[in-house]
Coordinates of C-alpha atoms in Angstrom, one line a residue:
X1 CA 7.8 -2.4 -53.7
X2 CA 6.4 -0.8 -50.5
X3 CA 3.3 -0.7 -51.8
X4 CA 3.1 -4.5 -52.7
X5 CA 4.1 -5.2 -49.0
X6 CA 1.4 -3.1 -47.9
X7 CA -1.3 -5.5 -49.9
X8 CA 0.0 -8.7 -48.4
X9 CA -1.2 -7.3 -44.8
X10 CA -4.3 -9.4 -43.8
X11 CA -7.6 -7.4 -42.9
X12 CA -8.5 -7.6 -39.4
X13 CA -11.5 -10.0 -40.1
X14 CA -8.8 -12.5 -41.8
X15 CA -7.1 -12.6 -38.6
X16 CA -10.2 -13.2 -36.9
X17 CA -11.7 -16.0 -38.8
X18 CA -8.6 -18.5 -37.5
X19 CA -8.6 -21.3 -35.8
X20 CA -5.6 -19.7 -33.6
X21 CA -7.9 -16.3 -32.8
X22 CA -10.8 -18.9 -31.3
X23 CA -8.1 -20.7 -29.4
X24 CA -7.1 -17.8 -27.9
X25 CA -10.8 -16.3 -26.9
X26 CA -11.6 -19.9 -25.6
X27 CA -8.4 -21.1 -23.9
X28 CA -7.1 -17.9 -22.0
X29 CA -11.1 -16.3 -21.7
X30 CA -9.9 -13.1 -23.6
X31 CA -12.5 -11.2 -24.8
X32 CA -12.8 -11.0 -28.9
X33 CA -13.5 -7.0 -28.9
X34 CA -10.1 -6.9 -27.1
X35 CA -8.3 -9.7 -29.2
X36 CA -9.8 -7.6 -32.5
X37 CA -8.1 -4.6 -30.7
X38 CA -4.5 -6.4 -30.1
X39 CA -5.3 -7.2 -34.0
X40 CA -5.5 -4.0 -35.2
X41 CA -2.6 -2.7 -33.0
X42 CA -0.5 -5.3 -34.3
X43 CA -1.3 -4.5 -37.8
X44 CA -0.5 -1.0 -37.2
X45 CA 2.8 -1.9 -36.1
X46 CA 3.5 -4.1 -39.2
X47 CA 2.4 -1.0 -41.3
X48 CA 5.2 1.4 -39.3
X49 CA 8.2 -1.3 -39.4
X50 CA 7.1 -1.3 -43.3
X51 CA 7.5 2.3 -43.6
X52 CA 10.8 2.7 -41.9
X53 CA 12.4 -0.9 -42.7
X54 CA 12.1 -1.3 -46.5
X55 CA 13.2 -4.6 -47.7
X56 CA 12.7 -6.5 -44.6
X57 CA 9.7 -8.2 -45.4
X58 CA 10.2 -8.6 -49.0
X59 CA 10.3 -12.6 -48.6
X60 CA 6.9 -12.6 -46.7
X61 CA 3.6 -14.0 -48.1
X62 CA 0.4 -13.3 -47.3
X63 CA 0.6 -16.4 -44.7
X64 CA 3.5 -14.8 -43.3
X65 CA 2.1 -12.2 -42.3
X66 CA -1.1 -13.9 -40.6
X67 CA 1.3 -16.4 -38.6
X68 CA 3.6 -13.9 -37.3
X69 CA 0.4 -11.8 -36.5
X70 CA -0.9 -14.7 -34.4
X71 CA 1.9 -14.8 -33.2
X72 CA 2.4 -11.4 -31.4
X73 CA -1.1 -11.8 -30.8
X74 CA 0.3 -15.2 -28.2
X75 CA 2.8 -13.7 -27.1
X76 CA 0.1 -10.9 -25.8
X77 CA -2.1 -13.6 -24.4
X78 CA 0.6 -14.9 -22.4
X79 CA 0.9 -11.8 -20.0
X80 CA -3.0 -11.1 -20.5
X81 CA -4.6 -10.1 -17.4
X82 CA -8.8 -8.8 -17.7
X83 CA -7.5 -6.4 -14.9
X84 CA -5.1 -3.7 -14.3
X85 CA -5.1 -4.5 -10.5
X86 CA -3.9 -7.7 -10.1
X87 CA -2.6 -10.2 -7.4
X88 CA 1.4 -10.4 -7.1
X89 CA 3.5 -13.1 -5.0
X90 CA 5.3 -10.3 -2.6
X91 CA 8.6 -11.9 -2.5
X92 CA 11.0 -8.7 -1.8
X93 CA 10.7 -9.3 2.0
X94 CA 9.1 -5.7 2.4
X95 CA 5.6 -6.2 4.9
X96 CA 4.5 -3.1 4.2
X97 CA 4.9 -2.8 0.5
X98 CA 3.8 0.2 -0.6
X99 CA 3.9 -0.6 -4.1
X100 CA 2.4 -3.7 -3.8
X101 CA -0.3 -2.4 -1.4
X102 CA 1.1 -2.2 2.1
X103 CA -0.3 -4.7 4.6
X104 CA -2.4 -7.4 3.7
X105 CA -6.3 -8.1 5.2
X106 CA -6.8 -10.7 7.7
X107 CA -9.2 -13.4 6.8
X108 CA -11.7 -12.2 9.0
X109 CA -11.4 -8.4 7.0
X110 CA -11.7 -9.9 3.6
X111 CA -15.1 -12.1 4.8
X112 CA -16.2 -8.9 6.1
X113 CA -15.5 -7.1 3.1
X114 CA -17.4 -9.9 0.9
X115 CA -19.9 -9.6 2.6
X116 CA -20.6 -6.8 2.8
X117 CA -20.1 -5.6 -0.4
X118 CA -22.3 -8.8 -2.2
X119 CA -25.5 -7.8 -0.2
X120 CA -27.1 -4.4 1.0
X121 CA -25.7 -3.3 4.5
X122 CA -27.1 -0.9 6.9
X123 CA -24.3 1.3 6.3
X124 CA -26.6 4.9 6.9
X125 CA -29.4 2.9 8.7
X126 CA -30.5 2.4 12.2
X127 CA -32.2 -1.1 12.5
X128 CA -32.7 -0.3 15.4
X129 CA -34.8 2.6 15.4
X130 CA -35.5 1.9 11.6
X131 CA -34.4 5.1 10.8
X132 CA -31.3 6.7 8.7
X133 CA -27.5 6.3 10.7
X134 CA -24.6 7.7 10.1
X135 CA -21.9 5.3 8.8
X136 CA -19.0 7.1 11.6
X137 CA -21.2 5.1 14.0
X138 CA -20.2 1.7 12.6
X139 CA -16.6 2.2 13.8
X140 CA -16.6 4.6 16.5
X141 CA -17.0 2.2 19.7
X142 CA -14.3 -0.2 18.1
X143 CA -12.0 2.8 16.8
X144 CA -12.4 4.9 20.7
X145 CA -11.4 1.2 22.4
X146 CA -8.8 0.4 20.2
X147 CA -7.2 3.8 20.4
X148 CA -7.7 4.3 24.0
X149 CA -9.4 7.8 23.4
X150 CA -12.7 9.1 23.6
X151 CA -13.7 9.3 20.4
X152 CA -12.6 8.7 16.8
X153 CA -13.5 9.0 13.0
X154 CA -12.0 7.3 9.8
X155 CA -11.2 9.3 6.6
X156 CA -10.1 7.5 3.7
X157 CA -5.9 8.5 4.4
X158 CA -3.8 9.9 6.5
X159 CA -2.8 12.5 4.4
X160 CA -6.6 13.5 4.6
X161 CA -6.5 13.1 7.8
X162 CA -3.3 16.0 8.3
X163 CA -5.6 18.1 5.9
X164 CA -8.8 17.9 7.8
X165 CA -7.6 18.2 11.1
X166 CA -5.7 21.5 10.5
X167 CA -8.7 23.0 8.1
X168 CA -11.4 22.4 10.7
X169 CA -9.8 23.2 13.7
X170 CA -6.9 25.4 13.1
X171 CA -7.5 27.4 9.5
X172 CA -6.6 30.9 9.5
X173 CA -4.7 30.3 12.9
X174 CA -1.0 29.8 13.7
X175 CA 0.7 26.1 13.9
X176 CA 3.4 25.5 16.0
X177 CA 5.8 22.2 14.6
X178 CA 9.2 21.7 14.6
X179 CA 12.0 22.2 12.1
X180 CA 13.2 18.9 12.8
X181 CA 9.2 17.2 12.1
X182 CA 8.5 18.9 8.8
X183 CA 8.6 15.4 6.8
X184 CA 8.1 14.7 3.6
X185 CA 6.9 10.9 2.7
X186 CA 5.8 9.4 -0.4
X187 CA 4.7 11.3 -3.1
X188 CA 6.5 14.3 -2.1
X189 CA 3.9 14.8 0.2
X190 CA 4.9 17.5 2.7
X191 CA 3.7 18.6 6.0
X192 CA 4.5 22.4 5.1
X193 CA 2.5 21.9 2.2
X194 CA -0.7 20.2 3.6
X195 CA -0.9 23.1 5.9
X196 CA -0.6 25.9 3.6
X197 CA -3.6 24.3 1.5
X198 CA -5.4 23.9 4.9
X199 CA -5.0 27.3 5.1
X200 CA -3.6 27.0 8.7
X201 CA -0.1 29.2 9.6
X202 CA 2.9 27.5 9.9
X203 CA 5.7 28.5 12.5
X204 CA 8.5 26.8 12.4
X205 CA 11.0 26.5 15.7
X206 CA 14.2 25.2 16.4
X207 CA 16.6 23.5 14.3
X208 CA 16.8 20.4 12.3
X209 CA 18.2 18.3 15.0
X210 CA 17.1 20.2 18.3
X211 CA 13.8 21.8 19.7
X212 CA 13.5 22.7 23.1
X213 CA 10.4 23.4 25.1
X214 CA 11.2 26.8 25.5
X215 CA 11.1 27.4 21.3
X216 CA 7.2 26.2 21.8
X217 CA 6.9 28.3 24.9
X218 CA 8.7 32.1 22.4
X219 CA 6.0 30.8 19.9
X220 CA 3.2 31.2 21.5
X221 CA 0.8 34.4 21.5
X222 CA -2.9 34.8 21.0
X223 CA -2.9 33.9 17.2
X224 CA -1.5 30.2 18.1
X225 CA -4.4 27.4 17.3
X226 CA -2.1 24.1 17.9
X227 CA 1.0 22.7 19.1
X228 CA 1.5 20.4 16.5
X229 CA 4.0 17.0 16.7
X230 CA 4.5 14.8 13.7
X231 CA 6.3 11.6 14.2
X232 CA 9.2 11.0 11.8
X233 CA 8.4 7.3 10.4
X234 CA 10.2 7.5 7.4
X235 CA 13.6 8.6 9.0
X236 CA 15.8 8.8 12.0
X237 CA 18.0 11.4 13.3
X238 CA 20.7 10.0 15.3
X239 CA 23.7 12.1 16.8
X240 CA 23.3 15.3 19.0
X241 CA 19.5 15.5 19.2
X242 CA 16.7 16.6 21.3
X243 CA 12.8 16.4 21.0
X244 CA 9.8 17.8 22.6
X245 CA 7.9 15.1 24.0
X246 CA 3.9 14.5 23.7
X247 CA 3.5 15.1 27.4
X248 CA 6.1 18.3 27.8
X249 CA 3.8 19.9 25.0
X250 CA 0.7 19.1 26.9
X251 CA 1.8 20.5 30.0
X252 CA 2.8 23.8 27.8
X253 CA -0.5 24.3 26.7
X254 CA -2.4 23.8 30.3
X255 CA 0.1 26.4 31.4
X256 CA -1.4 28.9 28.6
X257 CA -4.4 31.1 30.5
X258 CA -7.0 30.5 27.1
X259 CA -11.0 30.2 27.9
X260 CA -12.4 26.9 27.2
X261 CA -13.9 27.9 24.0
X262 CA -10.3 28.5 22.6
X263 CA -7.8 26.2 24.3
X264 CA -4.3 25.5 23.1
X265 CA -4.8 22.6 21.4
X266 CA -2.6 19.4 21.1
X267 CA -2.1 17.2 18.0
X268 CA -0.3 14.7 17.1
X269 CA 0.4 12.9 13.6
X270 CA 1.5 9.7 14.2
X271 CA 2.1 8.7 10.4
X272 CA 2.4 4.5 10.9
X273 CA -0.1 4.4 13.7
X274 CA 0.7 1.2 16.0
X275 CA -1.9 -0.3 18.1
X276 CA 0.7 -2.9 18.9
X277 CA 3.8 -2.5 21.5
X278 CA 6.3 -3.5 18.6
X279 CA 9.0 -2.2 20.6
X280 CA 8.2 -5.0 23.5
X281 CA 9.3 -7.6 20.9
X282 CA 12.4 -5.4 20.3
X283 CA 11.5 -4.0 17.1
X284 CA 11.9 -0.7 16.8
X285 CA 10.6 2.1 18.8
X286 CA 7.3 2.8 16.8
X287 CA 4.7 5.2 19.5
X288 CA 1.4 3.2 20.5
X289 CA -1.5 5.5 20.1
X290 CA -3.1 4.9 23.5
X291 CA 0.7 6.3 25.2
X292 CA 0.2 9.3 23.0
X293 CA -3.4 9.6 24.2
X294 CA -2.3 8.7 28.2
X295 CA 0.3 11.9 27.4
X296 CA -2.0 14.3 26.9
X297 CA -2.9 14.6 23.1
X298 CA -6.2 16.2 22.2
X299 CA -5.9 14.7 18.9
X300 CA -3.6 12.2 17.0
X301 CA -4.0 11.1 13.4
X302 CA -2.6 7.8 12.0
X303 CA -2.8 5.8 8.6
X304 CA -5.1 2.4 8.7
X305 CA -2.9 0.4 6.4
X306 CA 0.5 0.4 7.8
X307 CA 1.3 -1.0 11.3
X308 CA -2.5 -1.5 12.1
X309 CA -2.7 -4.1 9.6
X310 CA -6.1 -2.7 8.1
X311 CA -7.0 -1.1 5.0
X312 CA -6.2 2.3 3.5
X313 CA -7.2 4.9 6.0
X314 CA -6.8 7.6 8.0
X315 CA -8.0 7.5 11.6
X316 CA -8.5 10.5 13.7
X317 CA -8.6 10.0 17.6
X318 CA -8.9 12.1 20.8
X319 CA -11.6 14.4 22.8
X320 CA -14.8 14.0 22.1
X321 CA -15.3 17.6 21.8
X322 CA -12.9 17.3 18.8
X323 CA -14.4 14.5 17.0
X324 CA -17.6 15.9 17.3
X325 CA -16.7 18.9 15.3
X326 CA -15.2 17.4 12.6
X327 CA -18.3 15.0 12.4
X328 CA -20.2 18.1 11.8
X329 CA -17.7 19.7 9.0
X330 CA -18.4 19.6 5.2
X331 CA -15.1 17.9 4.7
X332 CA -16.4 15.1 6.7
X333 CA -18.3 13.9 3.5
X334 CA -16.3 14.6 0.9
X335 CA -13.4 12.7 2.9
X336 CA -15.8 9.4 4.3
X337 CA -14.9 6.2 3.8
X338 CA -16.9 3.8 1.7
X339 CA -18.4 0.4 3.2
X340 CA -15.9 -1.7 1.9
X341 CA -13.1 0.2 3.9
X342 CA -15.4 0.2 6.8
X343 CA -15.8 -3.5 6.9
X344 CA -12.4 -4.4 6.6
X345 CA -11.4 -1.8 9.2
X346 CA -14.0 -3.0 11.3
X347 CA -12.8 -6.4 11.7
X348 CA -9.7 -5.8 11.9
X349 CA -10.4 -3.3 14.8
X350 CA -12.3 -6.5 16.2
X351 CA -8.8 -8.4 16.7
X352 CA -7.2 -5.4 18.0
X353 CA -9.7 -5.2 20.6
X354 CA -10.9 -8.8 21.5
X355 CA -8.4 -10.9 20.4
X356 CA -5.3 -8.7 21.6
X357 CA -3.6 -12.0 23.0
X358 CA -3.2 -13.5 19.8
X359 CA -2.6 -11.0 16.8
X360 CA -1.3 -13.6 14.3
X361 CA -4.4 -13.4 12.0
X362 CA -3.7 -9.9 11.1
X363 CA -0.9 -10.1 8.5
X364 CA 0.9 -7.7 8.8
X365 CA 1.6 -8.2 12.7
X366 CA 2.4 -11.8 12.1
X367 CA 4.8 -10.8 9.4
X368 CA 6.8 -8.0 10.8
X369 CA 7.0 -10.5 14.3
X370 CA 7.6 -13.5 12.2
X371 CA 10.9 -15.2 14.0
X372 CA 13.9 -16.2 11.4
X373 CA 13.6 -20.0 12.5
X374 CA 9.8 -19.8 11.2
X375 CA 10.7 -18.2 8.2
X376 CA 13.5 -20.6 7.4
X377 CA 10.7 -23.2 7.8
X378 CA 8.6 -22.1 4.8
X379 CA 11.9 -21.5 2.8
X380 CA 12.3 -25.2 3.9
X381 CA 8.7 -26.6 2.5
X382 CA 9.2 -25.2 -0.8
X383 CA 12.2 -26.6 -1.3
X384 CA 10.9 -30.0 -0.3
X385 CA 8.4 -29.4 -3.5
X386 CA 10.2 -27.8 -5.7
X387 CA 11.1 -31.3 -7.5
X388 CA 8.2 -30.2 -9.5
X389 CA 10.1 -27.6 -11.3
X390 CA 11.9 -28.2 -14.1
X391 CA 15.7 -29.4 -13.4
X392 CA 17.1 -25.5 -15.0
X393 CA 16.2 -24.1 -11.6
X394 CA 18.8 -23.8 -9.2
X395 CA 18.4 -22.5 -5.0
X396 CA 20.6 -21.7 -2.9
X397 CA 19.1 -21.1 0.8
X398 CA 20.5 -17.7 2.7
X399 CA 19.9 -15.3 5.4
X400 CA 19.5 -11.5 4.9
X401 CA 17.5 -8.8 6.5
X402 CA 14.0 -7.9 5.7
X403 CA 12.8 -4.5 6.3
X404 CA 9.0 -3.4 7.4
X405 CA 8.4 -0.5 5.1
X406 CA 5.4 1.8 4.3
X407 CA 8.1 4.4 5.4
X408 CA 7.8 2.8 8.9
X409 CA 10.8 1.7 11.1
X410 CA 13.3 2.8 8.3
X411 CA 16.8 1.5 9.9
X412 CA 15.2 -1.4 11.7
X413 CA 16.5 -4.8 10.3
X414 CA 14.4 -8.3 10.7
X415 CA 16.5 -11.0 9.9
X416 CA 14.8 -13.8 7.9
X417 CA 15.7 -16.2 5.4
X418 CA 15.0 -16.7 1.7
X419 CA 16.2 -18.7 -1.6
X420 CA 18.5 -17.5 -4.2
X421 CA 17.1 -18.4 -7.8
X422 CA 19.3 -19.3 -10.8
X423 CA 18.9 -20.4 -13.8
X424 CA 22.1 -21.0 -16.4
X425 CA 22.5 -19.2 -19.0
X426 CA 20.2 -16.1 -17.7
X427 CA 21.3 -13.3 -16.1
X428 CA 20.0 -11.6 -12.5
X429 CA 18.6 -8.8 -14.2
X430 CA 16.8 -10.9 -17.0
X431 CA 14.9 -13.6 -14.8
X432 CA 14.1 -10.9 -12.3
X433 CA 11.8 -9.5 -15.3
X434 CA 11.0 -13.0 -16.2
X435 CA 9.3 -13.5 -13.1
X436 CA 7.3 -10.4 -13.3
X437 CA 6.1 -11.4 -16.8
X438 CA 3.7 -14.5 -15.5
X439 CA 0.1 -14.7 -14.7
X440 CA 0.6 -14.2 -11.3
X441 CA 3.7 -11.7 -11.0
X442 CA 6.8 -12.9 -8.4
X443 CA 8.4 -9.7 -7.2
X444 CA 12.0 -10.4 -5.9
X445 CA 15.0 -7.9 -5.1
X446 CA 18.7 -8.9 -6.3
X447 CA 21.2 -10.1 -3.6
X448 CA 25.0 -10.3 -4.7
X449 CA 24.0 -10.5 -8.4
X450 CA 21.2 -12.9 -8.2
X451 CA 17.9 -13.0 -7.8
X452 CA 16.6 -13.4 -4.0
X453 CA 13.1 -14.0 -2.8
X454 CA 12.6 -13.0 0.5
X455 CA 9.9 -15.9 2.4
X456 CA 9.1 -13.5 5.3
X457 CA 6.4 -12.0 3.0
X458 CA 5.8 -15.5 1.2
X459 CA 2.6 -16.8 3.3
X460 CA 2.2 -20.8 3.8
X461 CA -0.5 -21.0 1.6
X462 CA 1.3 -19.3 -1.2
X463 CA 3.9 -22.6 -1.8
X464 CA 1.9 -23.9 -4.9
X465 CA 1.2 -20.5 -6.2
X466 CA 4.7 -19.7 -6.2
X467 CA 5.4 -23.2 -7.9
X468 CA 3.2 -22.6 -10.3
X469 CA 4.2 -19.1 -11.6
X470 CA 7.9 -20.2 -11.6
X471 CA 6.7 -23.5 -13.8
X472 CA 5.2 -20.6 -16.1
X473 CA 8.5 -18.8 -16.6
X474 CA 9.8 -19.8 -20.5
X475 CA 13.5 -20.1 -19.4
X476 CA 13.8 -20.6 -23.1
X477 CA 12.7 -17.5 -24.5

């Protein structure tokens, strides 16, 4: 009986001369190599539930089979997407989303980044001297003023930038860092573990929760490269504490009698990297990079894509002595950026710089500053057009707390203000994967058992998007 199942399955070409298999190519612009693909996948699983269901498909005809085929082949169509990276409505209330990409471009990044990458640049040429350039000098002006430092260079992470800094300047030398600053961040990345690749020594002092200058000071012999200080972004110790400061390391290693070809060097890793006084707003108490410069830093390291606002990088600034040799190290090329990064990070080094008065265009700045009343106000505009909805959806306006994220500012809380979906009949859970399920993905959090989409990350011009991927949700499936 099996068998006779088996020879009721359409052939893939069957499937392929419908009308529903050209509706499909036309209507959602899917391509008919893939479509033949889904075809034969869906076949496939026909062939399995066959094989382990016998009898279920007894009643089925050869038409059967090709509509519920088609079928499956819709239902694919409806989530289709021609790429893997895709746009999502950030609705979770985190600014710096790491899964969703941490901070967003400004306008002025992304024109920069069009640009750039639709035409030839002079990204290794001197127009002026018509000659080849070196791409570090696209930045380097812009990164030094921004930073406050003397010079700089971008890698493409921070995590490269950890790497490079202790394997060009401090491999096969001893590291100084405190018990209580060997982090670990995303991706069980590990500070420990970054060194012993760079090849660098790692002595640990003090405890956990206190270091004192003096455990530095006992550290110290003729084998130490680097007093190293790594700011703890992604977590807080409260309670009976005690840090070394930036400046209280720097006046440890003046006091060291070294010759100027082997000082006692400084660095800091300053993980988020904020070129804006956050803490002036009262939010949080996030290090600027030009106070850890001002203190005495030879060199700080910081990522591009969290509090900066720019895209993914890692940025390396201090001494020009410093910069200047890892300019000149191999890793320097196998850890460049590429044009695109360098346009985006360009302009948004532009704002930073010329505009610092008014930082609203970069995204992230605005968002993490963003005040509850404004927030409410978007909250407020949707709801004056969501009468275009169909009458199943139900919203409930409340306030909540919003956090920064990127492992940045971990226990600071921004109020804000968002909407709380239902829909009867359909659980939080359910609708929360409903909403992920559209052409354009809403990603929410629950709140008290329902589904809760947070506007400080929805932007203004994202109202009719967000209408139109909840009109897309089949609250009847």
């Amino acid at each position: 009986m099996m068998a006779n199942v088996m020879r009721l399955l359409p052939a893939v070409h069957e499937i392929q001369q419908t009308d529903k298999f050209d509706e499909l190519k036309v209507k959602k612009e899917i391509p008919g190599l893939l479509l033949k693909e889904w075809t034969q996948q869906v076949l496939d699983e026909f062939r399995e539930n066959i094989k382990f269901e016998p009898g279920k498909y007894d009643e089925y005809s050869r038409d059967s089979f090709i509509e519920a085929i088609l079928d499956k082949l819709e239902k694919k169509a409806a989530g289709f997407s021609k790429f893997r990276l895709r746009r999502v409505i950030n609705g979770t209330g985190t600014v710096l989303h790491t899964n969703l990409g941490r901070a967003r471009l400004s306008e002025r990044a992304v024109r920069q980044v069009v640009e750039t990458s639709g035409h030839y640049s002079n990204l290794e040429y001197d127009i002026s001297e018509g000659k080849r350039g070196s791409r570090h000098d696209i930045i380097q002006d812009l990164l030094a003023k921004a930073a406050g430092s003397e010079a700089a260079i971008a890698v493409n992470n921070n995590a490269a930038a950890v790497y490079f800094i202790l394997r060009a300047l401090a491999s096969g030398r001893e590291v100084v860092v405190s018990r209580g600053e060997l982090v670990e961040i995303g991706g069980s990345f590990r500070v420990s573990t970054i060194m012993e690749e760079s090849e660098a020594q790692l002595v640990e002092v003090g405890t956990t929760n206190k270091t004192h200058p003096y455990d530095y000071e006992n550290a110290i012999n003729e084998k130490t490269r680097m007093l190293m200080k790594v700011h703890t972004s992604n977590f807080k110790t409260v309670g009976f504490t005690k840090e070394v400061a930036t400046k209280e390391l720097t006046e440890i290693a003046s006091r060291q009698e070294r010759g100027e070809d082997d000082p006692l060097l400084v660095y800091e890793d300053l993980g988020s990297g904020s070129l804006f006084p956050f803490m002036h707003a009262g939010i949080g108490e996030e290090p600027v990079v030009k106070e850890a410069l001002k203190n005495g830093a030879d060199i700080v390291s910081f990522s591009g894509d969290k509090l900066l606002g720019g895209p993914q990088a890692g940025i390396i600034a201090g001494k020009k002595k410093w910069i200047d040799k890892l300019k000149k190290h191999p890793l320097a090329r196998v850890l460049r950026v590429d044009k695109m990064t360098l346009a985006a990070l360009e302009a948004t080094l532009f704002e930073y710089v010329y505009n610092e008065e008014n930082l609203s265009d970069i995204p992230a700045v605005r968002d993490i500053l963003a005040s509850k009343e404004s927030i409410r106000e978007k909250a407020e505009a949707f709801l004056e057009r969501a009468g275009e909805l169909r009458s199943d959806w139900q919203f409930e306006m409340a306030e909540d707390h919003s956090q920064v994220g990127g492992g940045t500012m971990p226990v600071e809380e921004l109020p804000t203000v968002g909407l709380k979906l239902k829909v009867a009949g359909i659980t939080a859970n359910k609708l929360e994967s409903m909403l992920r399920k559209v052409e354009v993905p809403v990603v929410t959090r629950i709140k008290d058992g329902e589904v809760f989409i947070d506007f400080r990350t929805i932007a203004e011009d994202e109202t009719a998007l967000l209408i139109r991927s909840l009109q897309e949700v089949q609250l009847s499936s």
